[in-house]
C-alpha positions in Angstrom: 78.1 6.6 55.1 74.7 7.5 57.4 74.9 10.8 56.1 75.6 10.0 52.3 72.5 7.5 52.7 70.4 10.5 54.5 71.3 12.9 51.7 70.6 10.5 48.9 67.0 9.7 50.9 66.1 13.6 51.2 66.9 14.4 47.9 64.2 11.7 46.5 62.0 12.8 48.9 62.4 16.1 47.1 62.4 15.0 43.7 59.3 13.0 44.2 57.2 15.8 45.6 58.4 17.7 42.7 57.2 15.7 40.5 54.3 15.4 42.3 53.7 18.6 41.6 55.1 18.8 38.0 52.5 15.9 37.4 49.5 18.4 38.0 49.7 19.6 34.8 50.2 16.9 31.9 51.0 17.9 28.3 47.8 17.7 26.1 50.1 16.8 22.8 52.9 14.2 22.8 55.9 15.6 23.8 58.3 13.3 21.4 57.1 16.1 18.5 59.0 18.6 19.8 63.2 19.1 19.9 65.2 19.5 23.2 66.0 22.6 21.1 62.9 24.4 20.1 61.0 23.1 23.6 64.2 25.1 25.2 63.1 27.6 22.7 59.8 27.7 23.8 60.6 28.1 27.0 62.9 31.0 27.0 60.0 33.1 25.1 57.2 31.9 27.3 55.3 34.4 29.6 52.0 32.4 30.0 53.1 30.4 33.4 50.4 27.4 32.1 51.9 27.3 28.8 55.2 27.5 30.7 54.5 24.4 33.0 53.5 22.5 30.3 56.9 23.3 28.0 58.8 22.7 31.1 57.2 18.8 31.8 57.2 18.1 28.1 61.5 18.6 28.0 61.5 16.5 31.9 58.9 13.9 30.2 61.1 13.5 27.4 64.8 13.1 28.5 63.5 10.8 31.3 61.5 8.9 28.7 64.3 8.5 26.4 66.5 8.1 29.3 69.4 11.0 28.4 71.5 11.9 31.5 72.3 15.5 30.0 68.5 16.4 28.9 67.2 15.5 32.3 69.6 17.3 34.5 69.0 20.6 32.2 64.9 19.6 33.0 65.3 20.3 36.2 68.0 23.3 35.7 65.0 24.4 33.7 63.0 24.3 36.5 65.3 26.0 38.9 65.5 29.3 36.5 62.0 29.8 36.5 60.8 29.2 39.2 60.5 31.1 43.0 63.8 31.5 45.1 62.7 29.2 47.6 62.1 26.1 45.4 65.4 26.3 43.2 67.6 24.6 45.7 65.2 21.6 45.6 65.6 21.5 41.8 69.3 21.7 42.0 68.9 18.7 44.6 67.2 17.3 41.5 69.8 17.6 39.3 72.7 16.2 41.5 70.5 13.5 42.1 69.5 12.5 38.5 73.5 13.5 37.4 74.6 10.7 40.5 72.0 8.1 38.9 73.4 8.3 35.8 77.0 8.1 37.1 78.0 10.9 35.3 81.2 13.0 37.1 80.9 15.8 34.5 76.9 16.4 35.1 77.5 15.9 38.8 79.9 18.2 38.9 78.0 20.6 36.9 75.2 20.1 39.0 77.2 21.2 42.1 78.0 24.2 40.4 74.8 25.3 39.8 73.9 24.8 43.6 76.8 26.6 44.3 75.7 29.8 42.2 72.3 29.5 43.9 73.8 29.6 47.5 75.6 32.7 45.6 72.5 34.5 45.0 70.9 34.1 48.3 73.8 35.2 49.8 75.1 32.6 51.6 78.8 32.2 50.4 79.8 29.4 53.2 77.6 26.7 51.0 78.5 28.6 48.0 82.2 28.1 48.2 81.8 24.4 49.6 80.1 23.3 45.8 82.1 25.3 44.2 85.3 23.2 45.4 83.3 19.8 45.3 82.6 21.3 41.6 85.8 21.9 40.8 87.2 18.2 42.3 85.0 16.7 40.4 85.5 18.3 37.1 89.0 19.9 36.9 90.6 16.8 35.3 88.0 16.2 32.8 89.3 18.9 30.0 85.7 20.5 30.2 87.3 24.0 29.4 84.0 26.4 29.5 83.4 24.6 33.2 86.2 25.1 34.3 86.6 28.4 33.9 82.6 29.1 35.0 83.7 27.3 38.4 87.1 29.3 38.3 85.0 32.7 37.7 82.6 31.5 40.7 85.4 30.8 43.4 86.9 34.3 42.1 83.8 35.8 43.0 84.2 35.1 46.4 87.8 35.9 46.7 86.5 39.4 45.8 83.6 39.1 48.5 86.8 38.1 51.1 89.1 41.0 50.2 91.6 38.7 47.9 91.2 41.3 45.2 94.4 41.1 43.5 94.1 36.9 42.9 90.4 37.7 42.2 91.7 40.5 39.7 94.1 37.6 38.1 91.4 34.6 37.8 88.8 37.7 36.1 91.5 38.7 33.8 91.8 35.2 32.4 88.1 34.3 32.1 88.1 37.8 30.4 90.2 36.4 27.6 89.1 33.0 27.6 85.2 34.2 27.1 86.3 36.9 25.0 88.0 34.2 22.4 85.5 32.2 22.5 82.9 34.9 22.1 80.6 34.0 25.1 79.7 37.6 25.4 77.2 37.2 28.7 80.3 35.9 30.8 82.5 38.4 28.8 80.3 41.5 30.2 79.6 39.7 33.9 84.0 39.3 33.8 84.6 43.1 32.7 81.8 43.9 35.8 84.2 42.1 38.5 87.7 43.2 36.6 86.7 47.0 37.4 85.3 46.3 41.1 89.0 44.6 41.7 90.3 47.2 40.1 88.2 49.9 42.5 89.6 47.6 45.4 93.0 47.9 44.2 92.5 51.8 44.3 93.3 51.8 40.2 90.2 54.6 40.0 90.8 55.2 36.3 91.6 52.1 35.3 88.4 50.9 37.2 86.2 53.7 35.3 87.7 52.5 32.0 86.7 48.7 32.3 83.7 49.8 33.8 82.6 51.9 30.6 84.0 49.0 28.3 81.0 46.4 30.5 78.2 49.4 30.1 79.1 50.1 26.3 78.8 46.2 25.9 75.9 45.7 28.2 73.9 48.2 26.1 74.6 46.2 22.7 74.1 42.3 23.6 72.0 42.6 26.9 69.4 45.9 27.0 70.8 47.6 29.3 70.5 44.6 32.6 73.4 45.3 34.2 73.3 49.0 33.8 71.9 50.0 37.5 74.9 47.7 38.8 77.9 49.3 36.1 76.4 52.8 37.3 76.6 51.5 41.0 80.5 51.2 40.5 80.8 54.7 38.6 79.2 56.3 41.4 81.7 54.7 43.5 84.5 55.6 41.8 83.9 59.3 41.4 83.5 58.8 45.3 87.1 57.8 45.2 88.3 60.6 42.9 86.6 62.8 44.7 83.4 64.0 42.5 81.3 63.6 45.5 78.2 65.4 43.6 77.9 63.9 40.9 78.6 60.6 43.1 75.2 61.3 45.1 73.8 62.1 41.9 74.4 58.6 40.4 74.0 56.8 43.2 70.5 58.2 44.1 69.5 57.4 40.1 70.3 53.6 40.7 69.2 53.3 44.2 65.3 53.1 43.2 65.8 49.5 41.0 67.5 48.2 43.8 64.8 49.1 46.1 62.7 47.5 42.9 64.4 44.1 42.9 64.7 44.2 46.8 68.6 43.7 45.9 69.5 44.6 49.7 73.0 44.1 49.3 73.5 46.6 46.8 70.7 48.9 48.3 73.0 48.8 51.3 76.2 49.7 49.1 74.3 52.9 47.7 73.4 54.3 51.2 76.5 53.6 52.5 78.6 55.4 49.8 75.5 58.3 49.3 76.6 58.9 53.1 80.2 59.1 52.7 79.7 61.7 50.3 77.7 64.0 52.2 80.3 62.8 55.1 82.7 64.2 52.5 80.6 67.3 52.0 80.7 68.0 55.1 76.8 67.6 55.6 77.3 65.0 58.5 73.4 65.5 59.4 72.0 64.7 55.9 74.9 62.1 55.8 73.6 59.7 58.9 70.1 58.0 57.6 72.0 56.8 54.8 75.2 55.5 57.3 72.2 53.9 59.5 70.3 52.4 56.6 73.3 50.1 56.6 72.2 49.2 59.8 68.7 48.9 59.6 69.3 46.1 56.4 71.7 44.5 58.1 68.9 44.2 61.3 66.5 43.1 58.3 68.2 41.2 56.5 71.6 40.0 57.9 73.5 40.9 55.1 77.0 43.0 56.1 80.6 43.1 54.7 83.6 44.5 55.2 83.1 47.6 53.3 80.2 48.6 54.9 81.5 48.5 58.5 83.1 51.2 58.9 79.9 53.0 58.4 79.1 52.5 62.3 82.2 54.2 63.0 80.8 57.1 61.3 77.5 57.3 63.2 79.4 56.3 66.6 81.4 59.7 66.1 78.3 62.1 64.9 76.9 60.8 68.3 79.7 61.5 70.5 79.8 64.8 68.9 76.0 65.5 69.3 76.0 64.3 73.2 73.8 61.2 72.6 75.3 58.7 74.6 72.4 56.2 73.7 72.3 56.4 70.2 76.3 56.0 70.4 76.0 52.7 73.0 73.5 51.5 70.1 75.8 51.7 67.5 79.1 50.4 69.2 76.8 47.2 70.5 75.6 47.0 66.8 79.4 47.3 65.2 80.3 44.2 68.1 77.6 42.0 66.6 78.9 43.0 62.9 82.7 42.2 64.0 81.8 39.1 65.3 79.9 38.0 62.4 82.3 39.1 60.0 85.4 37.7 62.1 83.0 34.1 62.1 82.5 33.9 58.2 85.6 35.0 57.3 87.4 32.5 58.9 85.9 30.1 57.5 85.5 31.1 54.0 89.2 32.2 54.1 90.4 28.6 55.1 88.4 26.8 52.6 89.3 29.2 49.5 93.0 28.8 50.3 92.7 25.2 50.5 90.5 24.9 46.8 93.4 23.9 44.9 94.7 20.9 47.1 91.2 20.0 48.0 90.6 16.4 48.6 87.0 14.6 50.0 89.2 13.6 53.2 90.4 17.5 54.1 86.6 18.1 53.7 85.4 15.9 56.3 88.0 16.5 58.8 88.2 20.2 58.3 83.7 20.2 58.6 84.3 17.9 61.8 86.6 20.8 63.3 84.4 23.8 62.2 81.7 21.8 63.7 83.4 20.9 67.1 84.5 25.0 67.0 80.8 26.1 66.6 79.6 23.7 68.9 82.5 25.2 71.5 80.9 28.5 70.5 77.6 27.5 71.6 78.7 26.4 74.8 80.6 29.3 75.7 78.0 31.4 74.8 75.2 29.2 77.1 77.8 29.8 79.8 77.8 33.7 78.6 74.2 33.3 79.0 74.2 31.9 82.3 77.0 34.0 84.1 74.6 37.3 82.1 71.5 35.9 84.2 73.1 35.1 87.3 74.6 38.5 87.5 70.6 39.8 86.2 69.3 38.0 89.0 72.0 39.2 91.7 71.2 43.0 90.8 67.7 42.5 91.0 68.1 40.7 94.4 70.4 43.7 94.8 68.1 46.4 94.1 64.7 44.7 96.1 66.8 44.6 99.3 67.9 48.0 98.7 64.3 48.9 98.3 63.3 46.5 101.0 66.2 48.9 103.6 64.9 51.7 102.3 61.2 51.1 103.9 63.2 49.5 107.1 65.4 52.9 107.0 62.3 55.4 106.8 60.1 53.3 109.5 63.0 53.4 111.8 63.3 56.9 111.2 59.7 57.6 111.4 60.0 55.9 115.3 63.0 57.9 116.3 61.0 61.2 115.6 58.3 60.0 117.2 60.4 58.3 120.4 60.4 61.1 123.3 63.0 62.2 125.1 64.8 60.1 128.0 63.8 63.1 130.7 60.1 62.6 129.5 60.4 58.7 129.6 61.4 59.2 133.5 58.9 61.9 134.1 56.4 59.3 133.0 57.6 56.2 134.3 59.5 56.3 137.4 62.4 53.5 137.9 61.4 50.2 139.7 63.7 49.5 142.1 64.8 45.7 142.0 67.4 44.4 143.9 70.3 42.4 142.7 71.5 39.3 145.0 73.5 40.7 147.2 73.3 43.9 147.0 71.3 46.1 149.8 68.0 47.9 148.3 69.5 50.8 150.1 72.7 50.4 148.3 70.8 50.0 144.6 68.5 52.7 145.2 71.2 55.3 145.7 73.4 54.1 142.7 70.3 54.5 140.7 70.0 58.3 141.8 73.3 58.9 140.8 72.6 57.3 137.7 69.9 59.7 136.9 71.9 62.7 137.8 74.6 61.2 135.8 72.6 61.0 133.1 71.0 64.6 133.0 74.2 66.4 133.6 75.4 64.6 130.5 78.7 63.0 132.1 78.3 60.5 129.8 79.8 62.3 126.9 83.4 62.8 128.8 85.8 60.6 126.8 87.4 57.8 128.0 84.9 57.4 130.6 85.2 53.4 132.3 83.1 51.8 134.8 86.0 52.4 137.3 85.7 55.8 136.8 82.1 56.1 137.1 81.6 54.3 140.8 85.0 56.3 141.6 82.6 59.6 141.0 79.7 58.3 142.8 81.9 56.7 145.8 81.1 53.1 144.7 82.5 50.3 143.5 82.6 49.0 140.0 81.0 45.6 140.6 77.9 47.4 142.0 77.8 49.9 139.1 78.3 46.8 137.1 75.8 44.6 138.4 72.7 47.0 138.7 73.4 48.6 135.1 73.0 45.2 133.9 70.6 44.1 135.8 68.3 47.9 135.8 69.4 48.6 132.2 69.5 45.5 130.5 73.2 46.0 129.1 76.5 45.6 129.8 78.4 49.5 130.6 79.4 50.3 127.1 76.1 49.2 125.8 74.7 51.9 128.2 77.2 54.5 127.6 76.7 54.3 123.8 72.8 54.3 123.6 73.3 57.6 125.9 75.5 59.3 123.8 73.7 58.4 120.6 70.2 59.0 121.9 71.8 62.7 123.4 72.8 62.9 119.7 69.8 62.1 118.4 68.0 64.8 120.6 70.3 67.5 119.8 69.8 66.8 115.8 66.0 66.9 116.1 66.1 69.9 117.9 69.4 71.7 115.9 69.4 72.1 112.2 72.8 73.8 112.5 74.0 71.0 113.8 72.9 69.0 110.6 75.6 70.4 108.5 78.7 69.1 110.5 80.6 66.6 109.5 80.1 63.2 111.3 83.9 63.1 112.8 82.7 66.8 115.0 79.3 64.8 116.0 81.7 61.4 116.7 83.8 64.3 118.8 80.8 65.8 120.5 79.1 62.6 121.7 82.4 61.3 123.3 83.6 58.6 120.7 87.4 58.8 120.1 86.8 58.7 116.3 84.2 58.8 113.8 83.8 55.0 112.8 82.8 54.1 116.6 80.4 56.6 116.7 78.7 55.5 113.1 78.7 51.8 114.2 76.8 52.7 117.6 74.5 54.7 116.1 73.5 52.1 113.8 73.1 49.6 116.5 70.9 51.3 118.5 68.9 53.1 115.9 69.2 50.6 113.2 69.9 53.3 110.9 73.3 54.9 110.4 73.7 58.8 110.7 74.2 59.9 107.1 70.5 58.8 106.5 69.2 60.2 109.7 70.5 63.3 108.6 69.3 63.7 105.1 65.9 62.6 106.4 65.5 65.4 108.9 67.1 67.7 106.1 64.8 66.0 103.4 62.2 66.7 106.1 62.5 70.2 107.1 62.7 71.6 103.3 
């Protein structure tokens, strides 16, 4: 009811600023003079867009004046045919509105129609195929013959934009007959148009040419030639399908420059695609790709994509892998994802309402919009959680790649201070050892434990494996909890602590000093500096140098190149 009431509200609001701006120009001669007839008349001839405005008011004027249902809704129908693209659903607002004042089901449903076939020409076949429906409700009982067979042609148009060729095919065939009996000849040649691109769907080639030369033979006689570019279009496509790929190109490229004219992107896009197969075809994959990616490029532009036209990205995905361009290729699979997507989204929808057209009730309508809308809504919500997981992750690389960067200056400072760091010998040469005494233990005592500490330490002892703090004050006729005790206490570190910064620091040395030495694996160093296996010794090393071996390495390699 709320949104019935908002509708109703819009639409005036539309209406009046139309006629707020119809107003600017008032007819200078009374308007009751002329005919709905002969102002229609002069209308149709008009190319001065003053004279035009004013011929235009004069037949709104009059049919509100004289209060005629019919006369006013064909005003404003006037009004939507000649004027810009982006004012003619406002007009056709106009007409459903004046149709629903009059209470006139036939006019209102004729007035849904025409909305309908303007949603058709901008492309947008949801909205399209709603008012053709809601057209169809409204009328189909009503005996209005013409109608129903202009709302019947209109749905089939879109069951050949979905791929139901052979029901679109049946629903062309009979407004074929029924405009041909009753000599409507526009609708006649517009039906023979969509009979032969059904019948190109259907793969009937011949029988497609054949219809297709009836609609140009036709077109010629009744409408100069306007629909030849788009019957030439399909011939070009057909002799693509029959295999006359040159004279294909050559059609195609004579037709292509009154799209480009009209800005007709769809069918632009049509041309380039099937200008490409053909050289595909040929053969002449290079001169074949800028016409494959100019389907892209208006689909970028403008949106527009169908079926038909897809698998021209599978096309360009393979010249790429081919020709070792792993970007261009990534491009075009991201670009054929979006296009799936889309297509996958529109044709579900449209193919659930178009089935549903014949049984199609006011109720269906509002529960089936409610669903759609609680889907898309679902959509969006997945795709803000998409959005968030994308950043999160974003934001964990980038933290990701700083601390790297951050390790990398912590790696090359620490290795910068090893370098620089002398040797323990020179330390001692420099320094001599103050003697401290632990509690209760003899200066005496400590002082000759540290001498054998030194020694220990320059004869290199501590690389014999499986050397223990048992063993050590065995060797220098001690016991343990001395040698204990006054490594702690002298060396700020428990035993293994000690032995480890030894043998890495005696590693350390030897790497400086060896480049051979550089090129062994880390297991042999792991071996050489008395670790039982390779992941002890990489462990240590880190501890005490903050760095682990593999980089120390590289660096001095890095370093003496």
């Amino acid at each position: 009811m709320n949104r019935n009431l908002l509708f109703i509200i819009t639409v005036v609001f539309i209406s009046l600023s139309l006629n707020a701006q119809i107003s600017d120009i008032e007819p200078k001669e009374h308007f009751f003079s002329f005919s709905y007839k002969s102002l229609y008349k002069k209308i149709s001839i008009q190319r001065d867009s003053s004279k035009l405005e004013w011929y235009l008011k004069a037949y709104l004027n009059k049919a509100i004046k004289e209060t005629n249902p019919k006369e006013t809704v064909n005003a404003y129908k006037n009004y939507l045919h000649y004027s810009k693209p982006k004012h003619r659903l406002q007009y056709a607002d106009s007409m459903i509105l004046s149709a629903v004042k009059y209470k006139d089901t036939l006019l209102i449903g004729k007035s849904y129609l025409t909305k309908g076939i303007v949603y058709y020409s901008d492309k947008n076949y949801k909205k399209a195929l709603d008012h053709f429906i809601i057209s169809k409700k409204l009328i189909y009982h009503l005996g209005a013959t013409y109608t129903n067979h202009k709302i019947e042609y209109n749905i089939a148009q879109v069951k050949y934009y979905l791929g139901y060729y052979e029901e679109a095919q049946e629903i062309f065939t009979k407004c074929l007959n029924f405009f041909k009996i009753k000599d409507i000849q526009q609708a006649y040649v517009n039906s023979l148009h969509y009979l032969a691109l059904c019948q190109n769907r259907l793969h009937n080639y011949g029988l497609s040419l054949e219809t297709n030369s009836r609609g140009m033979e036709l077109d010629k006689k009744i409408n100069q030639n306007k629909l030849q570019s788009h019957f030439k279009l399909l011939k070009g496509i057909n002799y693509y399908y029959v295999n006359n790929y040159k004279m294909s190109i050559e059609l195609l490229r004579q037709v292509l420059p009154e799209f480009v004219k009209k800005n007709d992107f769809p069918n632009i896009s049509v041309c380039q695609y099937y200008i490409g197969k053909n050289y595909w075809e040929l053969n002449q994959n290079k001169k074949a790709i800028p016409h494959l990616a100019a389907v892209d490029s208006i689909f970028n532009n403008t949106g527009y994509i169908n079926p038909n036209l897809s698998p021209a990205y599978k096309l360009v995905i393979n010249y790429y892998e081919t020709q070792g361009q792993p970007e261009n290729r990534l491009y075009y699979v991201d670009q054929l994802l979006k296009v799936d997507s889309i297509l996958k989204t529109t044709y579900t929808y449209l193919s659930k309402k178009i089935n549903d057209s014949k049984t199609y009730t006011t109720k269906q309508l509002i529960v089936e919009k409610q669903t759609i809308e609680e889907q898309l809504k679902q959509e969006k919500r997945q795709q803000n959680l998409g959005r968030w997981i994308i950043s999160i992750t974003l934001f964990a690389i980038l933290v990701l790649i700083l601390n790297h960067y951050r390790m990398q200056v912590k790696y090359r400072k620490r290795f910068k201070a090893l370098m620089d760091l002398n040797t323990p010998e020179e330390k001692n040469k420099k320094k001599a050892p103050k003697v401290k005494t632990p509690p209760g233990i003899k200066q005496k005592t400590v002082r000759e434990i540290l001498e054998k500490l030194e020694t220990f330490e320059k004869t290199h002892k501590f690389l014999e494996k499986d050397i223990s703090v048992s063993g050590l004050a065995e060797s220098i006729k001690t016991n343990h909890r001395y040698v204990s005790e006054i490594i702690s206490y002298h060396k700020g570190k428990n035993f293994v602590a000690y032995i480890n910064e030894l043998r890495i620091n005696y590693i350390i040395n030897r790497l400086k000093e060896d480049k051979l030495l550089r090129e062994y694996k880390i297991s042999y160093l792991a071996d050489l500096a008395g670790f039982n296996n390779d992941r002890h010794f990489s462990n240590a090393f880190h501890k005490v140098s903050h760095i682990w071996p593999s980089y120390f390495i590289s660096q001095l390699k890095n370093q003496s190149e």
